[in-house]
Short mmCIF file of C-alpha atoms in Angstrom, two decimals:
data_model
loop_
_atom_site.label_atom_id
_atom_site.label_comp_id
_atom_site.label_asym_id
_atom_site.label_seq_id
_atom_site.Cartn_x
_atom_site.Cartn_y
_atom_site.Cartn_z
CA UNK A 18 0.00 0.00 0.00
CA UNK A 19 1.41 3.35 -1.03
CA UNK A 20 1.08 5.99 1.67
CA UNK A 21 -1.07 8.99 0.75
CA UNK A 22 -1.58 11.80 3.26
CA UNK A 23 -3.05 15.27 3.14
CA UNK A 24 -2.84 18.56 4.97
CA UNK A 25 -6.24 20.21 4.79
CA UNK A 26 -6.33 23.65 6.44
CA UNK A 27 -9.24 26.08 6.35
CA UNK A 28 -8.24 29.51 4.95
CA UNK A 29 -9.91 31.47 7.74
CA UNK A 30 -6.68 32.88 9.16
CA UNK A 31 -2.93 32.41 9.17
CA UNK A 32 -1.19 29.05 9.51
CA UNK A 33 -0.32 28.77 13.19
CA UNK A 34 2.29 26.65 14.92
CA UNK A 35 -0.17 23.87 15.75
CA UNK A 36 -1.32 23.58 12.16
CA UNK A 37 2.27 23.66 10.97
CA UNK A 38 3.11 20.73 13.26
CA UNK A 39 0.24 18.77 11.72
CA UNK A 40 1.53 19.54 8.22
CA UNK A 41 5.07 18.61 9.27
CA UNK A 42 4.10 15.24 10.74
CA UNK A 43 2.09 14.39 7.61
CA UNK A 44 4.99 15.46 5.39
CA UNK A 45 7.66 13.56 7.34
CA UNK A 46 5.59 10.37 7.49
CA UNK A 47 4.95 10.59 3.75
CA UNK A 48 8.57 11.27 2.87
CA UNK A 49 9.74 8.43 5.13
CA UNK A 50 7.51 6.04 3.14
CA UNK A 51 8.13 7.60 -0.30
CA UNK A 52 4.43 8.37 -0.50
CA UNK A 53 2.29 11.23 -1.81
CA UNK A 54 1.61 14.39 0.22
CA UNK A 55 -1.47 16.36 -0.82
CA UNK A 56 -2.40 19.96 -0.01
CA UNK A 57 -6.14 20.58 0.16
CA UNK A 58 -7.66 23.95 1.04
CA UNK A 59 -11.00 23.45 2.81
CA UNK A 60 -12.74 26.68 1.87
CA UNK A 61 -16.43 25.75 1.92
CA UNK A 62 -17.02 28.26 4.73
CA UNK A 63 -17.46 31.09 2.24
CA UNK A 64 -18.17 33.74 4.88
CA UNK A 65 -14.86 33.24 6.70
CA UNK A 66 -12.53 31.91 3.99
CA UNK A 67 -10.28 34.37 2.16
CA UNK A 68 -7.83 34.12 -0.71
CA UNK A 69 -5.34 36.06 1.41
CA UNK A 70 -5.43 33.37 4.10
CA UNK A 71 -5.08 30.61 1.50
CA UNK A 72 -2.01 32.31 0.04
CA UNK A 73 -0.61 32.82 3.53
CA UNK A 74 -0.91 29.09 4.21
CA UNK A 75 0.83 28.27 0.93
CA UNK A 76 3.60 30.80 1.68
CA UNK A 77 4.05 29.38 5.19
CA UNK A 78 4.44 25.80 3.96
CA UNK A 79 6.85 26.94 1.25
CA UNK A 80 8.96 28.83 3.81
CA UNK A 81 9.13 25.72 5.98
CA UNK A 82 10.17 23.66 2.97
CA UNK A 83 7.15 21.35 3.18
CA UNK A 84 6.57 20.70 -0.51
CA UNK A 85 3.46 18.88 -1.72
CA UNK A 86 3.06 16.35 -4.52
CA UNK A 87 -0.56 17.13 -5.44
CA UNK A 88 -2.65 20.25 -5.13
CA UNK A 89 -3.46 22.65 -3.85
CA UNK A 90 -7.02 21.45 -4.32
CA UNK A 91 -9.77 23.89 -3.33
CA UNK A 92 -13.01 22.40 -2.06
CA UNK A 93 -14.95 25.38 -3.41
CA UNK A 94 -14.01 24.12 -6.89
CA UNK A 95 -15.29 20.58 -6.20
CA UNK A 96 -18.94 21.30 -5.40
CA UNK A 97 -20.33 19.11 -8.21
CA UNK A 98 -18.59 16.14 -6.61
CA UNK A 99 -20.26 16.81 -3.26
CA UNK A 100 -23.71 17.30 -4.77
CA UNK A 101 -23.30 14.00 -6.59
CA UNK A 102 -22.43 12.19 -3.35
CA UNK A 103 -25.30 13.90 -1.54
CA UNK A 104 -27.65 12.56 -4.23
CA UNK A 105 -26.24 9.06 -3.75
CA UNK A 106 -26.93 9.20 -0.02
CA UNK A 107 -30.43 10.51 -0.68
CA UNK A 108 -31.16 7.68 -3.13
CA UNK A 109 -30.07 5.16 -0.49
CA UNK A 110 -32.35 6.74 2.10
CA UNK A 111 -29.41 7.55 4.36
CA UNK A 112 -30.14 11.27 4.69
CA UNK A 113 -33.29 13.27 5.24
CA UNK A 114 -34.28 16.96 5.30
CA UNK A 115 -34.91 18.60 8.68
CA UNK A 116 -36.72 21.95 8.87
CA UNK A 117 -36.23 22.99 12.51
CA UNK A 118 -35.11 26.58 13.04
CA UNK A 119 -32.21 27.55 15.30
CA UNK A 120 -34.73 28.67 17.91
CA UNK A 121 -36.50 25.30 17.94
CA UNK A 122 -33.21 23.42 18.19
CA UNK A 123 -32.13 25.66 21.06
CA UNK A 124 -35.32 24.76 22.96
CA UNK A 125 -34.44 21.08 22.44
CA UNK A 126 -30.91 21.67 23.75
CA UNK A 127 -32.12 23.53 26.82
CA UNK A 128 -34.59 20.74 27.58
CA UNK A 129 -31.79 18.17 27.36
CA UNK A 130 -29.62 20.34 29.60
CA UNK A 131 -32.38 20.64 32.20
CA UNK A 132 -32.80 16.86 32.14
CA UNK A 133 -29.02 16.44 32.52
CA UNK A 134 -28.56 14.47 29.33
CA UNK A 135 -26.66 14.99 26.10
CA UNK A 136 -28.61 16.59 23.29
CA UNK A 137 -29.47 14.12 20.54
CA UNK A 138 -31.76 15.25 17.73
CA UNK A 139 -35.17 13.58 18.22
CA UNK A 140 -35.84 12.92 14.53
CA UNK A 141 -38.94 15.09 14.45
CA UNK A 142 -38.47 15.48 10.71
CA UNK A 143 -38.93 11.75 10.15
CA UNK A 144 -42.47 11.97 11.49
CA UNK A 145 -43.49 14.11 8.51
CA UNK A 146 -45.12 12.46 5.51
CA UNK A 147 -43.44 12.60 2.09
CA UNK A 148 -46.20 14.97 0.99
CA UNK A 149 -45.52 17.35 3.90
CA UNK A 150 -41.80 17.33 3.14
CA UNK A 151 -42.35 18.03 -0.55
CA UNK A 152 -44.78 20.84 0.26
CA UNK A 153 -42.20 22.52 2.49
CA UNK A 154 -39.53 22.17 -0.19
CA UNK A 155 -41.83 23.53 -2.88
CA UNK A 156 -42.53 26.50 -0.58
CA UNK A 157 -38.76 27.10 -0.41
CA UNK A 158 -38.62 26.58 3.36
CA UNK A 159 -35.13 26.41 4.88
CA UNK A 160 -33.81 22.97 5.79
CA UNK A 161 -30.61 20.99 6.39
CA UNK A 162 -29.73 17.45 5.39
CA UNK A 163 -29.14 15.06 8.30
CA UNK A 164 -27.32 11.73 8.06
CA UNK A 165 -29.30 8.93 9.67
CA UNK A 166 -27.25 6.93 12.20
CA UNK A 167 -28.32 3.43 13.19
CA UNK A 168 -29.61 3.32 16.76
CA UNK A 169 -27.85 0.11 17.69
CA UNK A 170 -24.27 -1.07 17.56
CA UNK A 171 -20.95 0.74 17.67
CA UNK A 172 -18.72 2.47 15.15
CA UNK A 173 -15.11 1.32 15.16
CA UNK A 174 -12.46 3.96 14.47
CA UNK A 175 -8.91 2.77 13.64
CA UNK A 176 -6.65 5.08 15.69
CA UNK A 177 -2.87 4.66 15.98
CA UNK A 178 -2.53 6.46 19.32
CA UNK A 179 -5.27 4.49 21.09
CA UNK A 180 -4.55 1.33 23.08
CA UNK A 181 -5.24 -1.59 20.78
CA UNK A 182 -5.09 0.62 17.70
CA UNK A 183 -8.78 1.56 17.65
CA UNK A 184 -11.68 2.84 19.72
CA UNK A 185 -15.44 2.36 19.69
CA UNK A 186 -18.25 4.91 19.72
CA UNK A 187 -21.79 3.85 20.57
CA UNK A 188 -24.08 4.82 17.73
CA UNK A 189 -26.83 6.00 20.06
CA UNK A 190 -24.47 8.71 21.36
CA UNK A 191 -23.77 10.17 17.91
CA UNK A 192 -27.21 11.22 16.74
CA UNK A 193 -28.32 12.09 13.22
CA UNK A 194 -25.76 14.75 12.34
CA UNK A 195 -26.09 17.64 9.91
CA UNK A 196 -24.07 17.45 6.68
CA UNK A 197 -25.16 20.71 4.99
CA UNK A 198 -25.70 24.28 6.06
CA UNK A 199 -29.26 25.64 6.01
CA UNK A 200 -30.59 26.18 2.50
CA UNK A 201 -33.62 25.81 0.30
CA UNK A 202 -34.55 23.68 -2.67
CA UNK A 203 -33.76 26.63 -4.95
CA UNK A 204 -30.55 27.56 -3.13
CA UNK A 205 -29.05 24.51 -1.40
CA UNK A 206 -26.97 24.94 1.74
CA UNK A 207 -23.23 24.41 1.41
CA UNK A 208 -21.95 20.96 2.44
CA UNK A 209 -20.33 20.81 5.88
CA UNK A 210 -16.91 19.66 7.06
CA UNK A 211 -17.53 16.02 7.97
CA UNK A 212 -19.22 15.28 4.67
CA UNK A 213 -16.80 16.97 2.27
CA UNK A 214 -13.80 15.77 4.27
CA UNK A 215 -14.90 12.13 4.05
CA UNK A 216 -15.69 12.42 0.34
CA UNK A 217 -12.36 14.06 -0.50
CA UNK A 218 -10.26 11.71 1.63
CA UNK A 219 -11.92 8.75 -0.06
CA UNK A 220 -11.60 10.05 -3.63
CA UNK A 221 -8.01 11.16 -3.06
CA UNK A 222 -7.09 7.72 -1.73
CA UNK A 223 -5.89 8.99 1.64
CA UNK A 224 -4.44 6.10 3.64
CA UNK A 225 -3.55 7.99 6.84
CA UNK A 226 -5.44 10.95 8.32
CA UNK A 227 -2.99 12.72 10.64
CA UNK A 228 -4.56 15.72 12.38
CA UNK A 229 -5.16 17.39 15.75
CA UNK A 230 -7.01 15.68 18.59
CA UNK A 231 -9.75 18.33 18.36
CA UNK A 232 -10.98 16.36 15.33
CA UNK A 233 -11.39 13.13 17.29
CA UNK A 234 -15.17 13.60 17.74
CA UNK A 235 -15.50 13.86 13.94
CA UNK A 236 -13.83 10.53 13.20
CA UNK A 237 -16.80 8.27 13.98
CA UNK A 238 -19.11 10.41 11.84
CA UNK A 239 -16.66 10.26 8.95
CA UNK A 240 -16.31 6.49 9.29
CA UNK A 241 -20.10 6.21 9.01
CA UNK A 242 -19.99 8.31 5.84
CA UNK A 243 -17.18 6.18 4.34
CA UNK A 244 -19.26 3.07 4.92
CA UNK A 245 -22.46 4.60 3.58
CA UNK A 246 -20.69 5.59 0.36
CA UNK A 247 -18.84 2.28 0.03
CA UNK A 248 -15.33 3.63 0.54
CA UNK A 249 -12.30 2.25 2.39
CA UNK A 250 -11.62 3.63 5.85
CA UNK A 251 -8.19 5.26 6.39
CA UNK A 252 -5.99 4.95 9.45
CA UNK A 253 -6.48 7.85 11.87
CA UNK A 254 -3.80 9.58 13.95
CA UNK A 255 -5.05 12.33 16.27
CA UNK A 256 -2.17 14.39 17.62
CA UNK A 257 -2.24 15.63 21.24
CA UNK A 258 -2.58 19.32 22.04
CA UNK A 259 0.24 21.85 22.19
CA UNK A 260 0.09 23.63 25.54
CA UNK A 261 1.42 27.04 26.59
CA UNK A 262 1.51 27.84 30.32
CA UNK A 263 -0.85 24.93 31.00
CA UNK A 264 -3.46 26.07 28.45
CA UNK A 265 -4.17 24.97 24.90
CA UNK A 266 -2.18 27.11 22.49
CA UNK A 267 -4.53 28.94 20.17
CA UNK A 268 -4.27 31.73 17.62
CA UNK A 269 -7.35 33.25 19.27
CA UNK A 270 -5.83 33.49 22.76
CA UNK A 271 -5.35 36.99 24.16
CA UNK A 272 -1.75 36.01 24.79
CA UNK A 273 -1.37 35.24 21.10
CA UNK A 274 -2.31 38.77 20.14
CA UNK A 275 1.06 40.49 20.24
CA UNK A 276 2.71 38.80 23.21
CA UNK A 277 3.08 35.30 21.80
CA UNK A 278 3.18 35.03 18.01
CA UNK A 279 1.59 31.76 16.89
CA UNK A 280 1.60 32.48 13.15
CA UNK A 281 4.34 30.90 11.05
CA UNK A 282 4.74 34.08 8.99
CA UNK A 283 4.99 36.15 12.18
CA UNK A 284 7.83 33.92 13.33
CA UNK A 285 9.50 34.29 9.95
CA UNK A 286 9.24 38.08 10.17
CA UNK A 287 10.67 38.01 13.70
CA UNK A 288 13.80 36.35 12.38
CA UNK A 289 13.24 32.70 13.16
CA UNK A 290 14.66 30.10 10.79
CA UNK A 291 12.63 27.33 9.12
CA UNK A 292 15.21 24.77 10.28
CA UNK A 293 14.76 25.79 13.92
CA UNK A 294 10.99 25.94 13.55
CA UNK A 295 10.81 22.41 12.15
CA UNK A 296 13.22 21.15 14.81
CA UNK A 297 11.14 22.62 17.62
CA UNK A 298 7.79 21.54 16.18
CA UNK A 299 8.86 17.93 15.72
CA UNK A 300 9.92 17.78 19.37
CA UNK A 301 6.35 18.73 20.34
CA UNK A 302 5.07 15.18 20.32
CA UNK A 303 7.82 13.05 18.78
CA UNK A 304 11.27 11.89 19.83
CA UNK A 305 14.10 10.24 17.97
CA UNK A 306 15.48 6.89 19.04
CA UNK A 307 18.71 8.51 20.23
CA UNK A 308 16.78 11.28 22.06
CA UNK A 309 18.65 13.94 20.05
CA UNK A 310 17.61 17.59 20.46
CA UNK A 311 19.17 18.84 17.22
CA UNK A 312 17.21 17.20 14.41
CA UNK A 313 18.01 18.00 10.79
CA UNK A 314 15.35 17.46 8.16
CA UNK A 315 17.34 14.75 6.36
CA UNK A 316 17.57 12.77 9.61
CA UNK A 317 13.86 13.26 10.28
CA UNK A 318 12.83 12.05 6.82
CA UNK A 319 14.70 8.81 7.44
CA UNK A 320 13.66 8.19 11.05
CA UNK A 321 10.15 9.60 11.52
CA UNK A 322 7.88 6.85 12.79
CA UNK A 323 4.31 7.05 14.08
CA UNK A 324 5.23 4.55 16.80
CA UNK A 325 7.38 7.21 18.48
CA UNK A 326 4.57 9.75 18.75
CA UNK A 327 3.67 10.75 22.28
CA UNK A 328 0.13 10.35 23.59
CA UNK A 329 0.65 13.19 26.08
CA UNK A 330 0.08 16.88 25.40
CA UNK A 331 3.22 18.80 24.42
CA UNK A 332 4.45 21.97 26.11
CA UNK A 333 5.66 24.79 23.87
CA UNK A 334 9.05 25.97 25.15
CA UNK A 335 9.94 29.44 23.89
CA UNK A 336 13.43 29.27 25.40
CA UNK A 337 14.18 26.03 23.58
CA UNK A 338 12.89 27.53 20.34
CA UNK A 339 15.31 30.46 20.75
CA UNK A 340 18.14 28.09 21.68
CA UNK A 341 17.56 26.05 18.53
CA UNK A 342 17.35 29.18 16.39
CA UNK A 343 20.64 30.45 17.82
CA UNK A 344 22.23 27.05 17.17
CA UNK A 345 21.28 27.08 13.50
CA UNK A 346 22.43 30.69 13.14
CA UNK A 347 25.85 29.92 14.59
CA UNK A 348 26.32 26.92 12.31
CA UNK A 349 25.12 28.60 9.13
CA UNK A 350 27.59 29.48 6.40
CA UNK A 351 28.37 33.19 6.55
CA UNK A 352 27.45 33.81 2.91
CA UNK A 353 24.00 32.24 3.41
CA UNK A 354 23.52 34.16 6.65
CA UNK A 355 24.32 37.46 4.92
CA UNK A 356 21.64 36.68 2.35
CA UNK A 357 19.09 35.95 5.08
CA UNK A 358 19.80 39.03 7.20
CA UNK A 359 19.93 41.49 4.28
CA UNK A 360 16.13 42.18 4.30
CA UNK A 361 16.35 42.93 8.03
CA UNK A 362 19.31 45.28 7.50
CA UNK A 363 17.52 47.12 4.70
CA UNK A 364 14.35 47.44 6.78
CA UNK A 365 16.46 49.04 9.51
CA UNK A 366 17.77 51.59 6.99
CA UNK A 367 21.32 50.22 6.83
CA UNK A 368 23.14 50.70 3.52
CA UNK A 369 24.42 47.20 2.74
CA UNK A 370 25.81 48.38 -0.61
CA UNK A 371 28.50 50.28 1.29
CA UNK A 372 30.31 46.98 1.88
CA UNK A 373 31.46 44.09 -0.25
CA UNK A 374 30.02 40.61 0.24
CA UNK A 375 33.31 39.54 1.81
CA UNK A 376 33.19 42.40 4.32
CA UNK A 377 29.59 41.57 5.28
CA UNK A 378 30.54 37.94 5.79
CA UNK A 379 33.34 38.98 8.15
CA UNK A 380 30.89 41.15 10.09
CA UNK A 381 28.37 38.35 10.62
CA UNK A 382 31.16 35.94 11.53
CA UNK A 383 32.08 38.30 14.38
CA UNK A 384 28.53 38.81 15.65
CA UNK A 385 26.50 35.67 14.92
CA UNK A 386 27.41 33.96 18.18
CA UNK A 387 25.63 36.75 20.07
CA UNK A 388 22.43 36.76 18.01
CA UNK A 389 19.49 34.43 18.53
CA UNK A 390 17.32 35.63 15.63
CA UNK A 391 17.87 37.28 12.26
CA UNK A 392 16.06 40.36 13.57
CA UNK A 393 18.83 40.98 16.11
CA UNK A 394 21.51 41.51 13.46
CA UNK A 395 20.70 45.15 12.56
CA UNK A 396 21.46 46.25 16.13
CA UNK A 397 24.46 43.93 16.37
CA UNK A 398 25.97 45.26 13.12
CA UNK A 399 24.85 48.90 13.37
CA UNK A 400 28.30 49.97 14.58
CA UNK A 401 29.85 49.02 11.24
CA UNK A 402 27.42 51.25 9.35
CA UNK A 403 27.91 54.37 11.46
CA UNK A 404 30.23 57.21 10.45
CA UNK A 405 32.13 58.30 13.57
CA UNK A 406 31.19 61.79 14.78
CA UNK A 407 34.45 62.41 16.68
CA UNK A 408 38.04 61.40 16.08
CA UNK A 409 40.94 60.72 18.39
CA UNK A 410 43.38 63.60 17.73
CA UNK A 411 46.46 61.36 17.95
CA UNK A 412 44.91 58.91 15.53
CA UNK A 413 44.10 61.67 13.04
CA UNK A 414 47.68 62.97 13.15
CA UNK A 415 48.95 59.49 12.29
CA UNK A 416 46.82 59.31 9.12
#
């Protein structure tokens, strides 16, 4: 079996460190097995998705050096495929329209809360006759499509990080879940995540779904969709959380807004190196057999193994990130380092054309042991660019 993986971000914001780790683990696993790595942009949320965010994700992956073999595919360009699969489910009687408004559903949720039980949709829509349903559709009433889940039995989810390699979910705890946004017969609602994700993973031949643990509740629903459509079920790997100060790291945290940059492009602009970023990210949930801290990409591509993934949440260590960045700076060839710091020097208003390439290389050789990021070099090298305002009289006389 040839390994096929995908990284499937939503373009609703920048690529953050957690998403980059997911992309990295997919990429390393694929490269280790000489497989195919696919980039898929999940942009069916038209209200929140932007082309700017999609380009930012692509730029972030390119900066990290995580190249893809297929894509980028955009789900917004694959709508005919989803409508076709929706029709197949409808023909099989596996989905049905539900017309409840948000207000009605909220009443149901509050009732379940008061009775101290989980909210499971009560299938009110199934009590309508075919004539009633058609009349509502002809009147262009708003509805969603729900996938009908069998009441009995369990759904088995193959999961690498679970004891025994799988886990079970009781079907009566899942409920008939929604697979489209609200819409009408004239203007159908856009298909939702679980549905389009399952369809795309199946059609793209994905063998391993490696993603964050926040997607674990979706896995059973997607397995049900695979089975309903007659597709093979991939192997799932749900990565533990990345924690910061004991809390889940998130791009929406107040701490993330200015104090703790979680965006890959922010880190790039602050002078971090892709090598250090990859090194630090891979240590957030994986360890090499020799427990090495310095991990070059070539080594990772040869050694990365799902069996060495941790089941515990990882703690983001800013000091270690800086240490790794400083390490790669110190060991970088001076000519390459000059090329990397030049944009930072120009931004600081320093005239790099006043020196030859050889002179600049000598400067960075003198200062790179003191710098931890590329952004620190303008201050470290500023002395060389300054014209002295005073002169030592004895020195002038000797000229």
